[in-house]
PDB file of C-alpha atoms and ligand atoms in Angstrom:
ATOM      1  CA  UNK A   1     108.675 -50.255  32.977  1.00 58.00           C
ATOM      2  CA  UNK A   2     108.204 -47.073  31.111  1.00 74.00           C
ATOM      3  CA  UNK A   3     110.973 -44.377  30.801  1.00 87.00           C
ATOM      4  CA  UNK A   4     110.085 -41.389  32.707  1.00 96.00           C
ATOM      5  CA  UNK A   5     109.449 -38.394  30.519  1.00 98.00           C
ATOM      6  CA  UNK A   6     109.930 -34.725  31.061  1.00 98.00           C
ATOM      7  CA  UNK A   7     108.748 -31.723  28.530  1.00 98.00           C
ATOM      8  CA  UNK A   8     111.389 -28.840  29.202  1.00 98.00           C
ATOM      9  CA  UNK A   9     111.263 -25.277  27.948  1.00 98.00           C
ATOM     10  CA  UNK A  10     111.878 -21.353  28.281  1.00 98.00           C
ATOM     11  CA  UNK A  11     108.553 -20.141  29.165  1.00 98.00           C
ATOM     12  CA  UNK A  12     107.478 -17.019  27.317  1.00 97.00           C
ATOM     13  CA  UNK A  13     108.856 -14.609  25.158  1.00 96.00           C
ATOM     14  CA  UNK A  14     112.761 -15.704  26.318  1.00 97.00           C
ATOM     15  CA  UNK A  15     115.520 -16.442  24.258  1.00 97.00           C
ATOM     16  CA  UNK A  16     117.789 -17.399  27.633  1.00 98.00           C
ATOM     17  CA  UNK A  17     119.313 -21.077  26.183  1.00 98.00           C
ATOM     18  CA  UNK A  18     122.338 -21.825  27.484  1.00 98.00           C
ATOM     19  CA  UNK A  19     120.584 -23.380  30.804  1.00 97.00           C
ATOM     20  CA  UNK A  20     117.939 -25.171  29.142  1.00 98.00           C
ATOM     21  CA  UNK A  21     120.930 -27.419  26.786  1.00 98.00           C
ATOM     22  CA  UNK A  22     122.352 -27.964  30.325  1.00 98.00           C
ATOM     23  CA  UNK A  23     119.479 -29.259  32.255  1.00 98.00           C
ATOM     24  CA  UNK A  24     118.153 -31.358  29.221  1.00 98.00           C
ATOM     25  CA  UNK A  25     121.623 -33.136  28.665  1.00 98.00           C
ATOM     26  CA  UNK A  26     121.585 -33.405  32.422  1.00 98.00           C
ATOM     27  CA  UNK A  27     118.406 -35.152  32.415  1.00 98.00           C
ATOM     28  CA  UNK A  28     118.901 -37.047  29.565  1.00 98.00           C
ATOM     29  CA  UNK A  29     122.011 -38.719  31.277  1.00 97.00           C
ATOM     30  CA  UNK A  30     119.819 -39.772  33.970  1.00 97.00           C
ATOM     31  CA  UNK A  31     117.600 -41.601  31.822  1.00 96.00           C
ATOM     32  CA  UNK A  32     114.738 -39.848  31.396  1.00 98.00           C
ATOM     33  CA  UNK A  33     112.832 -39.117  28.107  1.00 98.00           C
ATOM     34  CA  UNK A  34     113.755 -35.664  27.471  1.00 98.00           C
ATOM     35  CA  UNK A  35     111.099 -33.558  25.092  1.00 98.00           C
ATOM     36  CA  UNK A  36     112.533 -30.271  24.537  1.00 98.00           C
ATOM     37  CA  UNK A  37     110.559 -27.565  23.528  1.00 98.00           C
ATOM     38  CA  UNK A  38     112.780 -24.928  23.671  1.00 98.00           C
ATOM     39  CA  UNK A  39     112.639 -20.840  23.931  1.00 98.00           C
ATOM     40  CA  UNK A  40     109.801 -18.746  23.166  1.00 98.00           C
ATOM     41  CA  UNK A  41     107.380 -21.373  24.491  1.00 98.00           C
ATOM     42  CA  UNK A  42     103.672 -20.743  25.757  1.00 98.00           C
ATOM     43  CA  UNK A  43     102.023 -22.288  28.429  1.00 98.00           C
ATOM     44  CA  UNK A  44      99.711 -24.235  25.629  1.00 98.00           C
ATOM     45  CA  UNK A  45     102.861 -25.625  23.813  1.00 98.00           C
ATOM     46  CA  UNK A  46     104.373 -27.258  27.378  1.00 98.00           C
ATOM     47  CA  UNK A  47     100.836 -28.601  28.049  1.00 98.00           C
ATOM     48  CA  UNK A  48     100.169 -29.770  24.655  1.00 98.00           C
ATOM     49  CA  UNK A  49     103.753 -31.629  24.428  1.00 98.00           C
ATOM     50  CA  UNK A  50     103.004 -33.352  27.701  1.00 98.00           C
ATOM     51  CA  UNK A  51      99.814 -34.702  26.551  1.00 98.00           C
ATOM     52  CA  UNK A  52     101.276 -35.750  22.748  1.00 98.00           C
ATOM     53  CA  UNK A  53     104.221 -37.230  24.970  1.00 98.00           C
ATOM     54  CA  UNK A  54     102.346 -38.592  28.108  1.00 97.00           C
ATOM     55  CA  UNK A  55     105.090 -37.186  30.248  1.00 98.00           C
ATOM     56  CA  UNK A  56     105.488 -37.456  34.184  1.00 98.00           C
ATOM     57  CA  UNK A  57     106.740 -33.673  34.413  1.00 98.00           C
ATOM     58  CA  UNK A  58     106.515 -29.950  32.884  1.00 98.00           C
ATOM     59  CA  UNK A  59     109.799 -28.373  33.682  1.00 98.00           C
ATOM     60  CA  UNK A  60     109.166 -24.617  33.102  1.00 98.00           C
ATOM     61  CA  UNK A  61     112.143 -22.249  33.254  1.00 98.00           C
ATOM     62  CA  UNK A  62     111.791 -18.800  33.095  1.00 98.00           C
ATOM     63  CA  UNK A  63     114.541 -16.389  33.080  1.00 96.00           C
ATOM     64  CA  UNK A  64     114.089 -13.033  32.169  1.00 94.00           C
ATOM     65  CA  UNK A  65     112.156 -12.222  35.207  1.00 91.00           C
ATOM     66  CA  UNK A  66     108.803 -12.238  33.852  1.00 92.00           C
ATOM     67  CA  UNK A  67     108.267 -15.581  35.450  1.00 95.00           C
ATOM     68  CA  UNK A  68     105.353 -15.064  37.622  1.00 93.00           C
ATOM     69  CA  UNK A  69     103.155 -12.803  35.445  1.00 95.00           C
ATOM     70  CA  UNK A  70     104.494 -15.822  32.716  1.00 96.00           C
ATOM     71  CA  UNK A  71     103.385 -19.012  35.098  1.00 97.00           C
ATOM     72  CA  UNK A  72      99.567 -17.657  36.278  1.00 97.00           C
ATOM     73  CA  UNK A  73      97.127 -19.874  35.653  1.00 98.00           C
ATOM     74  CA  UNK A  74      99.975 -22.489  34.718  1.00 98.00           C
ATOM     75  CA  UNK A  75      98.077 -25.348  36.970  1.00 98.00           C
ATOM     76  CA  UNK A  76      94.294 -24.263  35.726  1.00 98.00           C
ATOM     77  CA  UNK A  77      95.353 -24.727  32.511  1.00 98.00           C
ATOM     78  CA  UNK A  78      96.783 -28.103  33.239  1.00 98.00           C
ATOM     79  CA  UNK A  79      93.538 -29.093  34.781  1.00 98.00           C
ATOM     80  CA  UNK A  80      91.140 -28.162  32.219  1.00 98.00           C
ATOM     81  CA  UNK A  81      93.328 -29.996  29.417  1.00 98.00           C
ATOM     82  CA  UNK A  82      92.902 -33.051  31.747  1.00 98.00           C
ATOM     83  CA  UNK A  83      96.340 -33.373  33.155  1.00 98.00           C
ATOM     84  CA  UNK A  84      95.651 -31.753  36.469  1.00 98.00           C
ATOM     85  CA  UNK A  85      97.567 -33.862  38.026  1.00 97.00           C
ATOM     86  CA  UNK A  86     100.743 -33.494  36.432  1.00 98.00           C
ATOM     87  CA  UNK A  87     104.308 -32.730  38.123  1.00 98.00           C
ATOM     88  CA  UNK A  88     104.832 -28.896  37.605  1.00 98.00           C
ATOM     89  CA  UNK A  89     108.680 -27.613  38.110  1.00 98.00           C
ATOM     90  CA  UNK A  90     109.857 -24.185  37.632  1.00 98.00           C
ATOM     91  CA  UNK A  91     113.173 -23.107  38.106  1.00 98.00           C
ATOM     92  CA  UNK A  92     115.563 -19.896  36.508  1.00 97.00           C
ATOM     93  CA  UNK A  93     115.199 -16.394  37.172  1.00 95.00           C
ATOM     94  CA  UNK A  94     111.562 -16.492  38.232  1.00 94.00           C
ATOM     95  CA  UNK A  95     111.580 -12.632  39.448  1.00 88.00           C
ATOM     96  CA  UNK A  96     113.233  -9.839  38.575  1.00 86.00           C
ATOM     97  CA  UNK A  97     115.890  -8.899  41.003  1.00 80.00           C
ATOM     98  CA  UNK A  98     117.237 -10.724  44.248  1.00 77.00           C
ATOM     99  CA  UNK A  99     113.942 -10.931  46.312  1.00 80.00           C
ATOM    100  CA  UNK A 100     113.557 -12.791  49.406  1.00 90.00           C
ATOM    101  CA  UNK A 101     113.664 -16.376  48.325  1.00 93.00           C
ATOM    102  CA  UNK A 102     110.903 -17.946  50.438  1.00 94.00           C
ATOM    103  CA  UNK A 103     108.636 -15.413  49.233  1.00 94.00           C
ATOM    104  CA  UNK A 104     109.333 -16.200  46.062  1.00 95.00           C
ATOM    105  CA  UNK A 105     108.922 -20.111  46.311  1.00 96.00           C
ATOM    106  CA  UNK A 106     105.966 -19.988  48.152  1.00 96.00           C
ATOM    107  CA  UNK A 107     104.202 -17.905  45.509  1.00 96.00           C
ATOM    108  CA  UNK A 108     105.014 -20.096  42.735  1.00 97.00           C
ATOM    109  CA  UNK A 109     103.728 -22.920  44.783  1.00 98.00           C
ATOM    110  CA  UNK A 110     100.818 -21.226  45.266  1.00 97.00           C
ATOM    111  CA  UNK A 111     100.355 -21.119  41.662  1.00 97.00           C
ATOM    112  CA  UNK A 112     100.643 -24.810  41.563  1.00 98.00           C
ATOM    113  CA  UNK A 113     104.053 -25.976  41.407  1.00 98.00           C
ATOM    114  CA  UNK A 114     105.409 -29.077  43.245  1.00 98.00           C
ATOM    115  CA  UNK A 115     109.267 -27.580  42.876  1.00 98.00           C
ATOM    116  CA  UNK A 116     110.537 -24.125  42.430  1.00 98.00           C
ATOM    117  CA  UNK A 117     113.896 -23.413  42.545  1.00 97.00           C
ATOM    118  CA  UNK A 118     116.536 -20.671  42.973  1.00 95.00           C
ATOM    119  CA  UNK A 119     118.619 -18.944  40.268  1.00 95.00           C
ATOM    120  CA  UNK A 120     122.047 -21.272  39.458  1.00 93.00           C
ATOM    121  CA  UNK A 121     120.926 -24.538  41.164  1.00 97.00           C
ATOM    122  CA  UNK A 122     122.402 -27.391  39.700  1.00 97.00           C
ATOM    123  CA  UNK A 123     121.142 -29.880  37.779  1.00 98.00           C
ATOM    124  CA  UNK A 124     122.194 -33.027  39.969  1.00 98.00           C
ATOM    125  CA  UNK A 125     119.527 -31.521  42.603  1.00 98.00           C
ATOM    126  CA  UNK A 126     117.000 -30.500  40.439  1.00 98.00           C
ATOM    127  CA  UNK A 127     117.429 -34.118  38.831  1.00 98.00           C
ATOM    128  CA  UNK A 128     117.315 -35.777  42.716  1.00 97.00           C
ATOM    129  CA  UNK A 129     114.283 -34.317  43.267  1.00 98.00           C
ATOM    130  CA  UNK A 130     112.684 -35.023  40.601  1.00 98.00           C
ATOM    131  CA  UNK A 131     113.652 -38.669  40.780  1.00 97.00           C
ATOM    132  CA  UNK A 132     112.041 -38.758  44.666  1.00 97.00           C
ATOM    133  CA  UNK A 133     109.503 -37.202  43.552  1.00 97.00           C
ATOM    134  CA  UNK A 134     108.252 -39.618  40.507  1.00 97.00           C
ATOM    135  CA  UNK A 135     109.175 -42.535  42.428  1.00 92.00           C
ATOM    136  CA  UNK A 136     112.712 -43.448  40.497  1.00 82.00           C
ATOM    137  CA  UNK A 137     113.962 -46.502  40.731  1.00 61.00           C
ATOM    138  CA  UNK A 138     116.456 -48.188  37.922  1.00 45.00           C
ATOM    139  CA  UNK A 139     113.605 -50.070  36.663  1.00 47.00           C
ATOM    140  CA  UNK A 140     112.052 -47.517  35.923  1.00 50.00           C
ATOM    141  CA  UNK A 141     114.034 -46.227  33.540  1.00 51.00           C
ATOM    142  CA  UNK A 142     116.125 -43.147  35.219  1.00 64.00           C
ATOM    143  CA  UNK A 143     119.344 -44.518  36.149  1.00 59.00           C
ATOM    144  CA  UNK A 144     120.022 -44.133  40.477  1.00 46.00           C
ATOM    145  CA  UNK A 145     122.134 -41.017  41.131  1.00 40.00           C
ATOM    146  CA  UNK A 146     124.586 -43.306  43.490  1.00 38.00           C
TER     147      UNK A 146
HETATM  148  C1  B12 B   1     123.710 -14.735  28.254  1.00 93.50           C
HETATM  149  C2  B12 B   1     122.606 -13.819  28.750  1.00 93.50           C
HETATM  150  C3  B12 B   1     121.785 -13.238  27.768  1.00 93.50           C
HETATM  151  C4  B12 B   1     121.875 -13.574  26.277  1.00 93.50           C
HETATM  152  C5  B12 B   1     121.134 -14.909  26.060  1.00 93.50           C
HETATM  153  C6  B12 B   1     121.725 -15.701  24.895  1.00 93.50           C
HETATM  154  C7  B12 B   1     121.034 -17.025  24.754  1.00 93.50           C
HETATM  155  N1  B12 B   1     120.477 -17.273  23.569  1.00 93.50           N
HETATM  156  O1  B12 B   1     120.973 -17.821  25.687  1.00 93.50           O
HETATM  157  C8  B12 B   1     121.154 -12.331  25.635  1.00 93.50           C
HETATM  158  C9  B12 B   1     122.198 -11.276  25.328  1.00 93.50           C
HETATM  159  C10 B12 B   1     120.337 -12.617  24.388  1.00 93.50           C
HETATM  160  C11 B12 B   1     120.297 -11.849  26.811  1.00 93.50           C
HETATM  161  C12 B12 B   1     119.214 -11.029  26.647  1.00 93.50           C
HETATM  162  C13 B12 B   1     118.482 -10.509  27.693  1.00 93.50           C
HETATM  163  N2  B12 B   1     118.734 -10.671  29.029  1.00 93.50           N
HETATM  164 CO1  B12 B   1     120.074 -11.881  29.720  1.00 93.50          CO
HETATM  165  N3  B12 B   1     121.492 -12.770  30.577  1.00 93.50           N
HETATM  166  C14 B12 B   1     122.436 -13.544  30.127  1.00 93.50           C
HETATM  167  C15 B12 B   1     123.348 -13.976  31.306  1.00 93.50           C
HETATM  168  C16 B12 B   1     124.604 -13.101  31.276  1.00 93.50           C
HETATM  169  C17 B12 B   1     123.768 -15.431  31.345  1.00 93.50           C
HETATM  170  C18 B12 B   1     122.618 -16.441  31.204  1.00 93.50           C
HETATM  171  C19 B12 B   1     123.202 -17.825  31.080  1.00 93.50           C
HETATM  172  O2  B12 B   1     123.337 -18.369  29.994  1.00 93.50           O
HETATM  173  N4  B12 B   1     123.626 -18.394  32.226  1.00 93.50           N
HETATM  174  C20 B12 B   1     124.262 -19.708  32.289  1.00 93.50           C
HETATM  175  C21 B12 B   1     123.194 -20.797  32.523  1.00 93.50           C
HETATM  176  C22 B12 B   1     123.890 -22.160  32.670  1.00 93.50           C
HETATM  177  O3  B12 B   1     122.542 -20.498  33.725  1.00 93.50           O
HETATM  178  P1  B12 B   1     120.950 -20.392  33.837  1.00 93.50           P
HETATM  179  O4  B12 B   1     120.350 -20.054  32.547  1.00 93.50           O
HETATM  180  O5  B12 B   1     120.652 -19.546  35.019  1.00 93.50           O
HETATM  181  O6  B12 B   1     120.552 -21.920  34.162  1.00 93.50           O
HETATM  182  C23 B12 B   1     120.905 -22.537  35.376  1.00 93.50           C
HETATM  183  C24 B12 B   1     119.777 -22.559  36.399  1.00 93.50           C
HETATM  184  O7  B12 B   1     118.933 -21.431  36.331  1.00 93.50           O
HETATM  185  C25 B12 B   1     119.089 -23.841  36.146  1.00 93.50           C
HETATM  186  N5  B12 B   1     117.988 -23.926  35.180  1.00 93.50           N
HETATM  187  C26 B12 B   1     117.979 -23.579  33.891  1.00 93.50           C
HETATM  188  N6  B12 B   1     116.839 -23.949  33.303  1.00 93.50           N
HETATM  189  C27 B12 B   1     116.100 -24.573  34.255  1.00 93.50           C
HETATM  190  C28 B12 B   1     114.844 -25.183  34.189  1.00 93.50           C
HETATM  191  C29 B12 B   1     114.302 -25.741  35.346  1.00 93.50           C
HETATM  192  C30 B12 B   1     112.970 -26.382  35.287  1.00 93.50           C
HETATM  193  C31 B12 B   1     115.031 -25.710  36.554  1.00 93.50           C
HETATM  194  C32 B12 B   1     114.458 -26.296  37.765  1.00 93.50           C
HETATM  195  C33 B12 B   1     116.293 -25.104  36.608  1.00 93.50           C
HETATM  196  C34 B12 B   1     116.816 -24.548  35.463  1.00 93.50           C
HETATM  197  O8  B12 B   1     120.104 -24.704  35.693  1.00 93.50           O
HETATM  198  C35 B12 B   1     121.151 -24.004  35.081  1.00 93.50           C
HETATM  199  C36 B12 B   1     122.441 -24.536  35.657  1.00 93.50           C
HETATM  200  O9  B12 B   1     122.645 -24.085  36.960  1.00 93.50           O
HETATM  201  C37 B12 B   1     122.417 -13.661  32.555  1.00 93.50           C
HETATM  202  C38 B12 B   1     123.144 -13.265  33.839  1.00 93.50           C
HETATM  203  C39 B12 B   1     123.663 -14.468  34.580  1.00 93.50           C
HETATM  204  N7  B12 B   1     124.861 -14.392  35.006  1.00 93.50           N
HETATM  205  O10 B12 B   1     122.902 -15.468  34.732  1.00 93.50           O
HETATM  206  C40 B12 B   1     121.548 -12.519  31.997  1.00 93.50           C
HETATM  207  C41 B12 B   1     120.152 -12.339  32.546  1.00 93.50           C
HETATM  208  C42 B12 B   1     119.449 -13.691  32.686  1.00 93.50           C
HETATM  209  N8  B12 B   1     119.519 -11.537  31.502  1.00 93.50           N
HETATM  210  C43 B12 B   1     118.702 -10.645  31.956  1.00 93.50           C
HETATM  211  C44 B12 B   1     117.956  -9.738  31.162  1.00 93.50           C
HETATM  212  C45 B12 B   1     117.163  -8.667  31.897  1.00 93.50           C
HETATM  213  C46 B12 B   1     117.958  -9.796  29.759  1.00 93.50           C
HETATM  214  C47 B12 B   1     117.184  -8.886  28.796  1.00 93.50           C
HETATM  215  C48 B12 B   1     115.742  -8.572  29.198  1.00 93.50           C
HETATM  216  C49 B12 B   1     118.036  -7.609  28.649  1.00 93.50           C
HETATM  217  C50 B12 B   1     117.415  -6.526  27.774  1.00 93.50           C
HETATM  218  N9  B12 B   1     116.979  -5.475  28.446  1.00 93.50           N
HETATM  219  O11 B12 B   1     117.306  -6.687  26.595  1.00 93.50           O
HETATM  220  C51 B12 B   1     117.267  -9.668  27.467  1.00 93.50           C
HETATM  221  C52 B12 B   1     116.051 -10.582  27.287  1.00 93.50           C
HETATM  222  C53 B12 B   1     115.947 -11.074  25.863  1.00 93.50           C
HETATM  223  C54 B12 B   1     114.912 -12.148  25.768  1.00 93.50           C
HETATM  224  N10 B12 B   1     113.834 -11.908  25.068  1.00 93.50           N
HETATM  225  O12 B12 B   1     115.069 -13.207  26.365  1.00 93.50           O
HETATM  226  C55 B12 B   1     118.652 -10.657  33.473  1.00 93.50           C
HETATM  227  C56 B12 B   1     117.354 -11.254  34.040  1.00 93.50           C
HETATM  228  C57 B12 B   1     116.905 -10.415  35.215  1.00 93.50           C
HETATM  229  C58 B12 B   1     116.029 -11.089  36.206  1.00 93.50           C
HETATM  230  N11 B12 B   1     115.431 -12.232  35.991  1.00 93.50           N
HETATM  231  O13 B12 B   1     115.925 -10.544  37.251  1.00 93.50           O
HETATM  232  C59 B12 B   1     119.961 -11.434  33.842  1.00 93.50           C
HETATM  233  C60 B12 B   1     119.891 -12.244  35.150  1.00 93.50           C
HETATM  234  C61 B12 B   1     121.095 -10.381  33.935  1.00 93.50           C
HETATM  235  C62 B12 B   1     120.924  -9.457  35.124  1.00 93.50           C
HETATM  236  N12 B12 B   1     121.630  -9.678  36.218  1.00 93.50           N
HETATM  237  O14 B12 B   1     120.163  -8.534  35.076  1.00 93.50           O
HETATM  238  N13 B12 B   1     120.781 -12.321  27.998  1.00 93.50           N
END
């Protein structure tokens, strides 16, 4: 069975690192196929890495607070390059401020996303779900989280 594979990377013009090394060493110790792309990435360098890669998942963080404005169109985009149907995570400092947190969630999955998650979650949840939600199992590559 295929390793799953994830493109990760700092959406927009954000040099905010120190999270990104996290969650891809994270990841990577779960088994999955890590392709970072870094900071300072646009929407057209996640989607082209996931189709060069065939990954399961675009994990988008975004910390400065610019996230919104940053992830429009994020899923349209996806569509017309003919992954439409790809697994869209964003997680960091997606607004600027502390704003109500449901309000905040709900918009980005508005905009498409199948997870959005709060400032400082950790990894081991983010990496749960994500495991759930592409259908895991050892065989697959990702190692179980027991
Ligand atoms: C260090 C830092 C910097 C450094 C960054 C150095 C570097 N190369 O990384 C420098 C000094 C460059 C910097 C600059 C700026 N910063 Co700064 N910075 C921070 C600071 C203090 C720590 C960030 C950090 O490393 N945290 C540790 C890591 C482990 O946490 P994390 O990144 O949040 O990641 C965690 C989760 O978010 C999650 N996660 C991470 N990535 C992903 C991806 C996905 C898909 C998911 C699901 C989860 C996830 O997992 C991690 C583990 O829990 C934060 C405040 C804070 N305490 O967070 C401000 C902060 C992020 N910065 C902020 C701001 C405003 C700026 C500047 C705009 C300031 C300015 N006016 O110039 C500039 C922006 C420059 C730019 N173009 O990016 C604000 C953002 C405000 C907002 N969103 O509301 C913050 C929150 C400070 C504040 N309270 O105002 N910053």
């Amino acid at each position: 069975m295929k390793q799953p594979a994830v493109v990760l990377g700092v959406l927009g013009v954000d040099a905010h690192v120190v999270g990104n090394k996290i969650m891809a060493h994270a990841l990577e110790s779960e088994g999955f196929r890590v392709v970072n792309i870094g900071t300072f990435s646009s929407q057209e360098d996640f989607i082209r890495a996931a189709i060069e890669t065939a990954a399961d998942a675009i994990m988008v963080a975004s910390l400065c607070g610019h996230g919104e404005l940053e992830c429009r169109g994020f899923r349209e985009n996806c569509v017309e390059a003919g992954i439409g149907g790809i697994h869209l995570v964003a997680g960091g400092n997606l607004v600027v401020g502390k704003k109500n947190w449901e309000e905040t969630e709900s918009r980005f999955q508005e905009l498409g996303f199948n997870r959005v998650y709060p400032p400082g979650v950790s990894p081991k949840k983010v990496i749960e779900d994500l495991k759930r939600d592409l259908n895991c199992s050892s065989e697959s590559g990702a190692r179980s989280s027991e």
